[in-house]
Coordinates of C-alpha atoms in Angstrom, one line a residue:
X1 CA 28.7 100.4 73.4
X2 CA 27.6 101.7 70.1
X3 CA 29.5 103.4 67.5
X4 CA 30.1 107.0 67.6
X5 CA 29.0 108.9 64.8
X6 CA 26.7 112.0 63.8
X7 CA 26.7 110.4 60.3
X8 CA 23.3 108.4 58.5
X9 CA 24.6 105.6 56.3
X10 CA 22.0 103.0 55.9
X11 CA 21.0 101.1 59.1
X12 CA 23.1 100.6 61.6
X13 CA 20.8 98.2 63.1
X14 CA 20.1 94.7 61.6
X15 CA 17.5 91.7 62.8
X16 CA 18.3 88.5 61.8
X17 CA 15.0 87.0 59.9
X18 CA 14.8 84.6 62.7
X19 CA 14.8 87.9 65.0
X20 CA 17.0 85.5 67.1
X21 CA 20.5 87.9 66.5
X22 CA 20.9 91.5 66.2
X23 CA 23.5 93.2 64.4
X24 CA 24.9 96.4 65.4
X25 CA 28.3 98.8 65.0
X26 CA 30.4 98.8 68.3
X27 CA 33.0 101.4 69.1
X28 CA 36.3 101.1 68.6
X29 CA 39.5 103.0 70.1
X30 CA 40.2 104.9 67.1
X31 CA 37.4 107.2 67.3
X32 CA 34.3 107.9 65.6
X33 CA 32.1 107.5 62.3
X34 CA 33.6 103.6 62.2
X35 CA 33.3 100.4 64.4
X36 CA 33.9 96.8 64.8
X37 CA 30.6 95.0 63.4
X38 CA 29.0 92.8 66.2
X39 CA 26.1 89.9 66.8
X40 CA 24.0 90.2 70.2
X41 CA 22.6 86.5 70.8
X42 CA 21.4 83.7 73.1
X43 CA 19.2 84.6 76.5
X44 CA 18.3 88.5 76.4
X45 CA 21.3 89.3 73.6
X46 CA 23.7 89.0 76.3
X47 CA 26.0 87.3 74.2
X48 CA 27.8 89.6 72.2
X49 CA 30.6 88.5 69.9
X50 CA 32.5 90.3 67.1
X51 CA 32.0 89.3 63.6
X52 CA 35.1 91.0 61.8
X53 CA 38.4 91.8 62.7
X54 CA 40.4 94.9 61.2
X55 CA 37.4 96.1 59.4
X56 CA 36.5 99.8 59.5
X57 CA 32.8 99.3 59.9
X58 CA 30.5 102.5 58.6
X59 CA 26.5 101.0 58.3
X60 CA 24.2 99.8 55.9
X61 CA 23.9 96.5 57.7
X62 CA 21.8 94.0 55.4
X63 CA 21.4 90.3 56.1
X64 CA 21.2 87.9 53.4
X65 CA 17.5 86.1 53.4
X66 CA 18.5 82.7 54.6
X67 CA 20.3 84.9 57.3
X68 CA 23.4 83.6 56.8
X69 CA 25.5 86.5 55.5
X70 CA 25.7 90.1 56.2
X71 CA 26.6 93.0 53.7
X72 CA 27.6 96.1 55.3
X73 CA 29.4 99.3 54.0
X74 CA 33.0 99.8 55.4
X75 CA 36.3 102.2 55.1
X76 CA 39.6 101.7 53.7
X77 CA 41.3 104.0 56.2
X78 CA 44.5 103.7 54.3
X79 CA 43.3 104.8 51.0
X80 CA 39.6 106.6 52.1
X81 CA 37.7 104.6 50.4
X82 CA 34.4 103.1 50.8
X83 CA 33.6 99.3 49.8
X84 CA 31.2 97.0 50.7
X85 CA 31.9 93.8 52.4
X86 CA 30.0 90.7 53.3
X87 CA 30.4 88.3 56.3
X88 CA 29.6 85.2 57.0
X89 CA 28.3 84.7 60.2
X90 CA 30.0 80.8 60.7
X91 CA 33.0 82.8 60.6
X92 CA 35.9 83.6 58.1
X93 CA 37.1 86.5 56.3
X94 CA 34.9 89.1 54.9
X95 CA 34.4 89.3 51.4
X96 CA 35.2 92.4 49.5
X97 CA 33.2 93.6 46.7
X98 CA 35.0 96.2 45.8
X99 CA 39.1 94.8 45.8
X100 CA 41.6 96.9 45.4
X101 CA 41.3 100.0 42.8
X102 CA 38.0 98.4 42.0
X103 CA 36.6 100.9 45.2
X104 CA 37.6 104.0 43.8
X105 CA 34.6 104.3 41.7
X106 CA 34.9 108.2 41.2
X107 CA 38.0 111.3 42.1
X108 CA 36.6 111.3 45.6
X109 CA 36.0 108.8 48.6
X110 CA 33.5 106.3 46.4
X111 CA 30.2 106.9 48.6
X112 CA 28.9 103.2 48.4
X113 CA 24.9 101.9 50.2
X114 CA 23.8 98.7 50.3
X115 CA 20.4 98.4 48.5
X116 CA 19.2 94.8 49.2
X117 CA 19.7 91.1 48.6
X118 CA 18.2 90.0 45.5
X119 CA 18.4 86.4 46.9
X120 CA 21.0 85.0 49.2
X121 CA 24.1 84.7 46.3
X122 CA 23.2 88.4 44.6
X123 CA 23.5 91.7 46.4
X124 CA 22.0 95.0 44.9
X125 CA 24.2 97.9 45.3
X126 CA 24.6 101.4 44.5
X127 CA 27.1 103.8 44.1
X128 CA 28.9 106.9 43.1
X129 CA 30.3 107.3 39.7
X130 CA 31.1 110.7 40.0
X131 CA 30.6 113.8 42.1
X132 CA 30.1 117.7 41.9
X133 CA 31.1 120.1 44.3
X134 CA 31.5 117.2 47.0
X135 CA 28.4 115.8 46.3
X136 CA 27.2 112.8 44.3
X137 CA 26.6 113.6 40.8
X138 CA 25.9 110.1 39.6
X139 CA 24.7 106.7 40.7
X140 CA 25.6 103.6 39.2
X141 CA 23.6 100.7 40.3
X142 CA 25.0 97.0 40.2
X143 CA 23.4 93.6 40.8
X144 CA 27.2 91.4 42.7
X145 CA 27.4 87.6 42.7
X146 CA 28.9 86.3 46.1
X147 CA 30.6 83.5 44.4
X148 CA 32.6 85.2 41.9
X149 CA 32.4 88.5 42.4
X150 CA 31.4 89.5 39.1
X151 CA 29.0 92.9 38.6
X152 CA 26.2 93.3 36.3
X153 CA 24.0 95.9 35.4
X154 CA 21.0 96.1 37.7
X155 CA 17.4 96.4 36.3
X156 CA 15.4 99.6 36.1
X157 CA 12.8 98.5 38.2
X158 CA 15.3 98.5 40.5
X159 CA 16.7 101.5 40.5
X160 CA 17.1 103.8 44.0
X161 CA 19.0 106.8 44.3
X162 CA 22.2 106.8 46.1
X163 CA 20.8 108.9 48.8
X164 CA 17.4 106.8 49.2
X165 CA 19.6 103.7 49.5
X166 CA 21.6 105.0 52.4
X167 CA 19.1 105.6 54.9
X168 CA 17.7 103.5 57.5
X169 CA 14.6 101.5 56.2
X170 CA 11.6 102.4 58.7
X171 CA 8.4 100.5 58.5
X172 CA 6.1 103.6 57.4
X173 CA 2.1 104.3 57.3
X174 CA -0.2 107.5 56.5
X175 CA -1.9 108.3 59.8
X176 CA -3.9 111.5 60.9
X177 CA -1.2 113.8 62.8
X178 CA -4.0 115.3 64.4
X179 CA -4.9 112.6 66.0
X180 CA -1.8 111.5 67.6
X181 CA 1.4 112.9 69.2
X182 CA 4.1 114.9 67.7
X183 CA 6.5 112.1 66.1
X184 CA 9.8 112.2 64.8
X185 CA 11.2 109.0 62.8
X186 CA 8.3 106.8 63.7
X187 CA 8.4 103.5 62.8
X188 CA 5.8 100.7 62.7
X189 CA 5.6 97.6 64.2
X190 CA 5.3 94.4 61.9
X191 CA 1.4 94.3 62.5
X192 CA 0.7 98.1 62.9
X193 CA -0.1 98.3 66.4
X194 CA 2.2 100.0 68.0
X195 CA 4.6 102.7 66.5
X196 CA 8.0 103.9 67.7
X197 CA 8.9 107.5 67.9
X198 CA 11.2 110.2 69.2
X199 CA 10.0 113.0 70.6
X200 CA 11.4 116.8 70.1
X201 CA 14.2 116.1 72.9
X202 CA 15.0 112.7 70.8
X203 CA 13.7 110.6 73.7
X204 CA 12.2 107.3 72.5
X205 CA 8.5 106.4 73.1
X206 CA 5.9 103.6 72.0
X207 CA 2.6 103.9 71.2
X208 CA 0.4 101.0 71.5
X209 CA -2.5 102.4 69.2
X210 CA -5.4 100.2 70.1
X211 CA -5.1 100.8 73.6
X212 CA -3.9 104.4 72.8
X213 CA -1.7 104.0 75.8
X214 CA 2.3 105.6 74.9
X215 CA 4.9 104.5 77.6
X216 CA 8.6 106.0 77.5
X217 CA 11.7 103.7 76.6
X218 CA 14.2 103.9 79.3
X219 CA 17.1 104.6 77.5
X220 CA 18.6 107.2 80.2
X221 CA 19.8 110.4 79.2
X222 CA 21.2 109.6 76.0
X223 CA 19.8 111.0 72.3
X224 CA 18.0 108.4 70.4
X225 CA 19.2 107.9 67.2
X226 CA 17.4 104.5 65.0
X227 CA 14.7 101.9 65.7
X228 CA 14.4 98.5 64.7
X229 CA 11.5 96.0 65.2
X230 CA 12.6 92.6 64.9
X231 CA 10.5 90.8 62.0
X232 CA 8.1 89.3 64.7
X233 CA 7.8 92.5 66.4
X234 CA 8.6 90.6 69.6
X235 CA 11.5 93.3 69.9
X236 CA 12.6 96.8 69.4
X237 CA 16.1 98.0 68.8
X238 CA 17.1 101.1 70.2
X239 CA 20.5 102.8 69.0
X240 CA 21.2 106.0 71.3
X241 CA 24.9 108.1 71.1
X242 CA 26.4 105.6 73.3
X243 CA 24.5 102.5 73.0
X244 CA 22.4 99.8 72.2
X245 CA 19.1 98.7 73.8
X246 CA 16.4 95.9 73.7
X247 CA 13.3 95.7 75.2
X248 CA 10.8 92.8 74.6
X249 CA 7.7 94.2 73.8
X250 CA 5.2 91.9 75.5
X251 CA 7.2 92.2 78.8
X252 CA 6.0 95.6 79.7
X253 CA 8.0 96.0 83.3
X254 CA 10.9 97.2 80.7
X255 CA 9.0 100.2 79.8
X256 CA 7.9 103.2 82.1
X257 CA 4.6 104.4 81.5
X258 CA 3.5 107.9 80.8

């Protein structure tokens, strides 16, 4: 089961680049808008194995490029504070960017987003300095080194606003709305020829554009929330209110045509 939340921070789906594991945010008994952050691998991601343990999980899930580490944005429940973490998935402890008072970046909750990995020992992120009225007033963006912890200003090229950086990366493209169905949040494949989409009752469809054929994602009853393609585009990801679902795109018994 998925994590419960009505909340956007980041992607709360993550492919491994191998597209052999998929990372998600289960639920936990303490309620919503946090989880327990878990890896779906082996024959159909039936194997499904937590990765942390006393972690208040929020989103922004973000493998590392060799695929070896995950960054993710938690919750100190204790304190209300927001820190980003990464976990190695041979196991251990997760690392805490943000230790201690280091997390309480401005007079509020410190609103954190995980921007990227410049390579697999530096992590981009962003986060709020200070805030107006509730809202974030200022953005500081950092480049972290894994190994020591240590933060340095990151480059202007660089730079992505706090709200940019915590929402879920789509792959996007200009296409004619006239000439194909009303789509909400759709999202590419890898090679273009087939988009993801919600439709107006946030059920999930696929459109395979060359054949122009669109086939509905049995998901049940539940809202569809986020897509993912893995980086093959072998499979899509589908995050709903109360779960997660995979379907392997060349195997199209999986999917009910329109």
């Amino acid at each position: 089961e998925s994590m419960q939340t009505d909340r956007i921070q980041g992607d709360m789906l993550a492919w491994s680049p191998d597209s052999r594991s998929l990372a998600y945010i289960g639920r936990e008994k303490t309620g919503w808008y946090t989880g327990i952050l878990m890896l779906a691998t082996g024959q159909g991601f039936a194997i499904h194995r937590p990765l942390t343990d006393h972690v208040r999980v929020v989103g922004d899930l973000t493998f590392s490029p060799g695929g070896e580490r995950l960054a993710f944005v938690a919750l100190r429940p204790e304190t209300q504070l927001y820190t980003v973490m990464v976990q190695e998935l041979s196991g251990g402890t997760s690392l805490d960017l943000f230790p201690g008072d280091a997390a309480r970046t401005d007079s509020w909750s410190g609103t954190k987003a995980v921007d990227r990995w410049v390579d697999t020992g530096h992590l981009l992120v962003v986060y709020s300095c200070g805030e107006l009225l509730g809202k974030a007033a200022c953005d500081q963006r950092v480049e972290i080194s894994i190994s020591d912890g240590s933060q340095r200003p990151a480059s202007r090229e660089s730079y992505k606003a706090l709200e940019t950086a915590a929402s879920p990366v789509v792959n996007t493209r200009s296409y004619d709305e006239a000439t194909y169905p009303q789509m909400f949040q759709p999202n590419w494949s890898p090679d273009g020829t087939r988009v993801v989409y919600f439709d107006r009752r946030d059920s999930p469809w696929v459109l395979n554009i060359p054949e122009k054929q669109k086939y509905w994602l049995a998901v049940g009853v539940e809202d569809a929330l986020e897509s993912k393609w893995s980086p093959d585009g072998r499979y899509l990801a589908v995050r709903t209110d109360g779960h997660v679902n995979v379907f392997e795109m060349d195997c199209e018994e999986q999917l009910d045509a329109e």
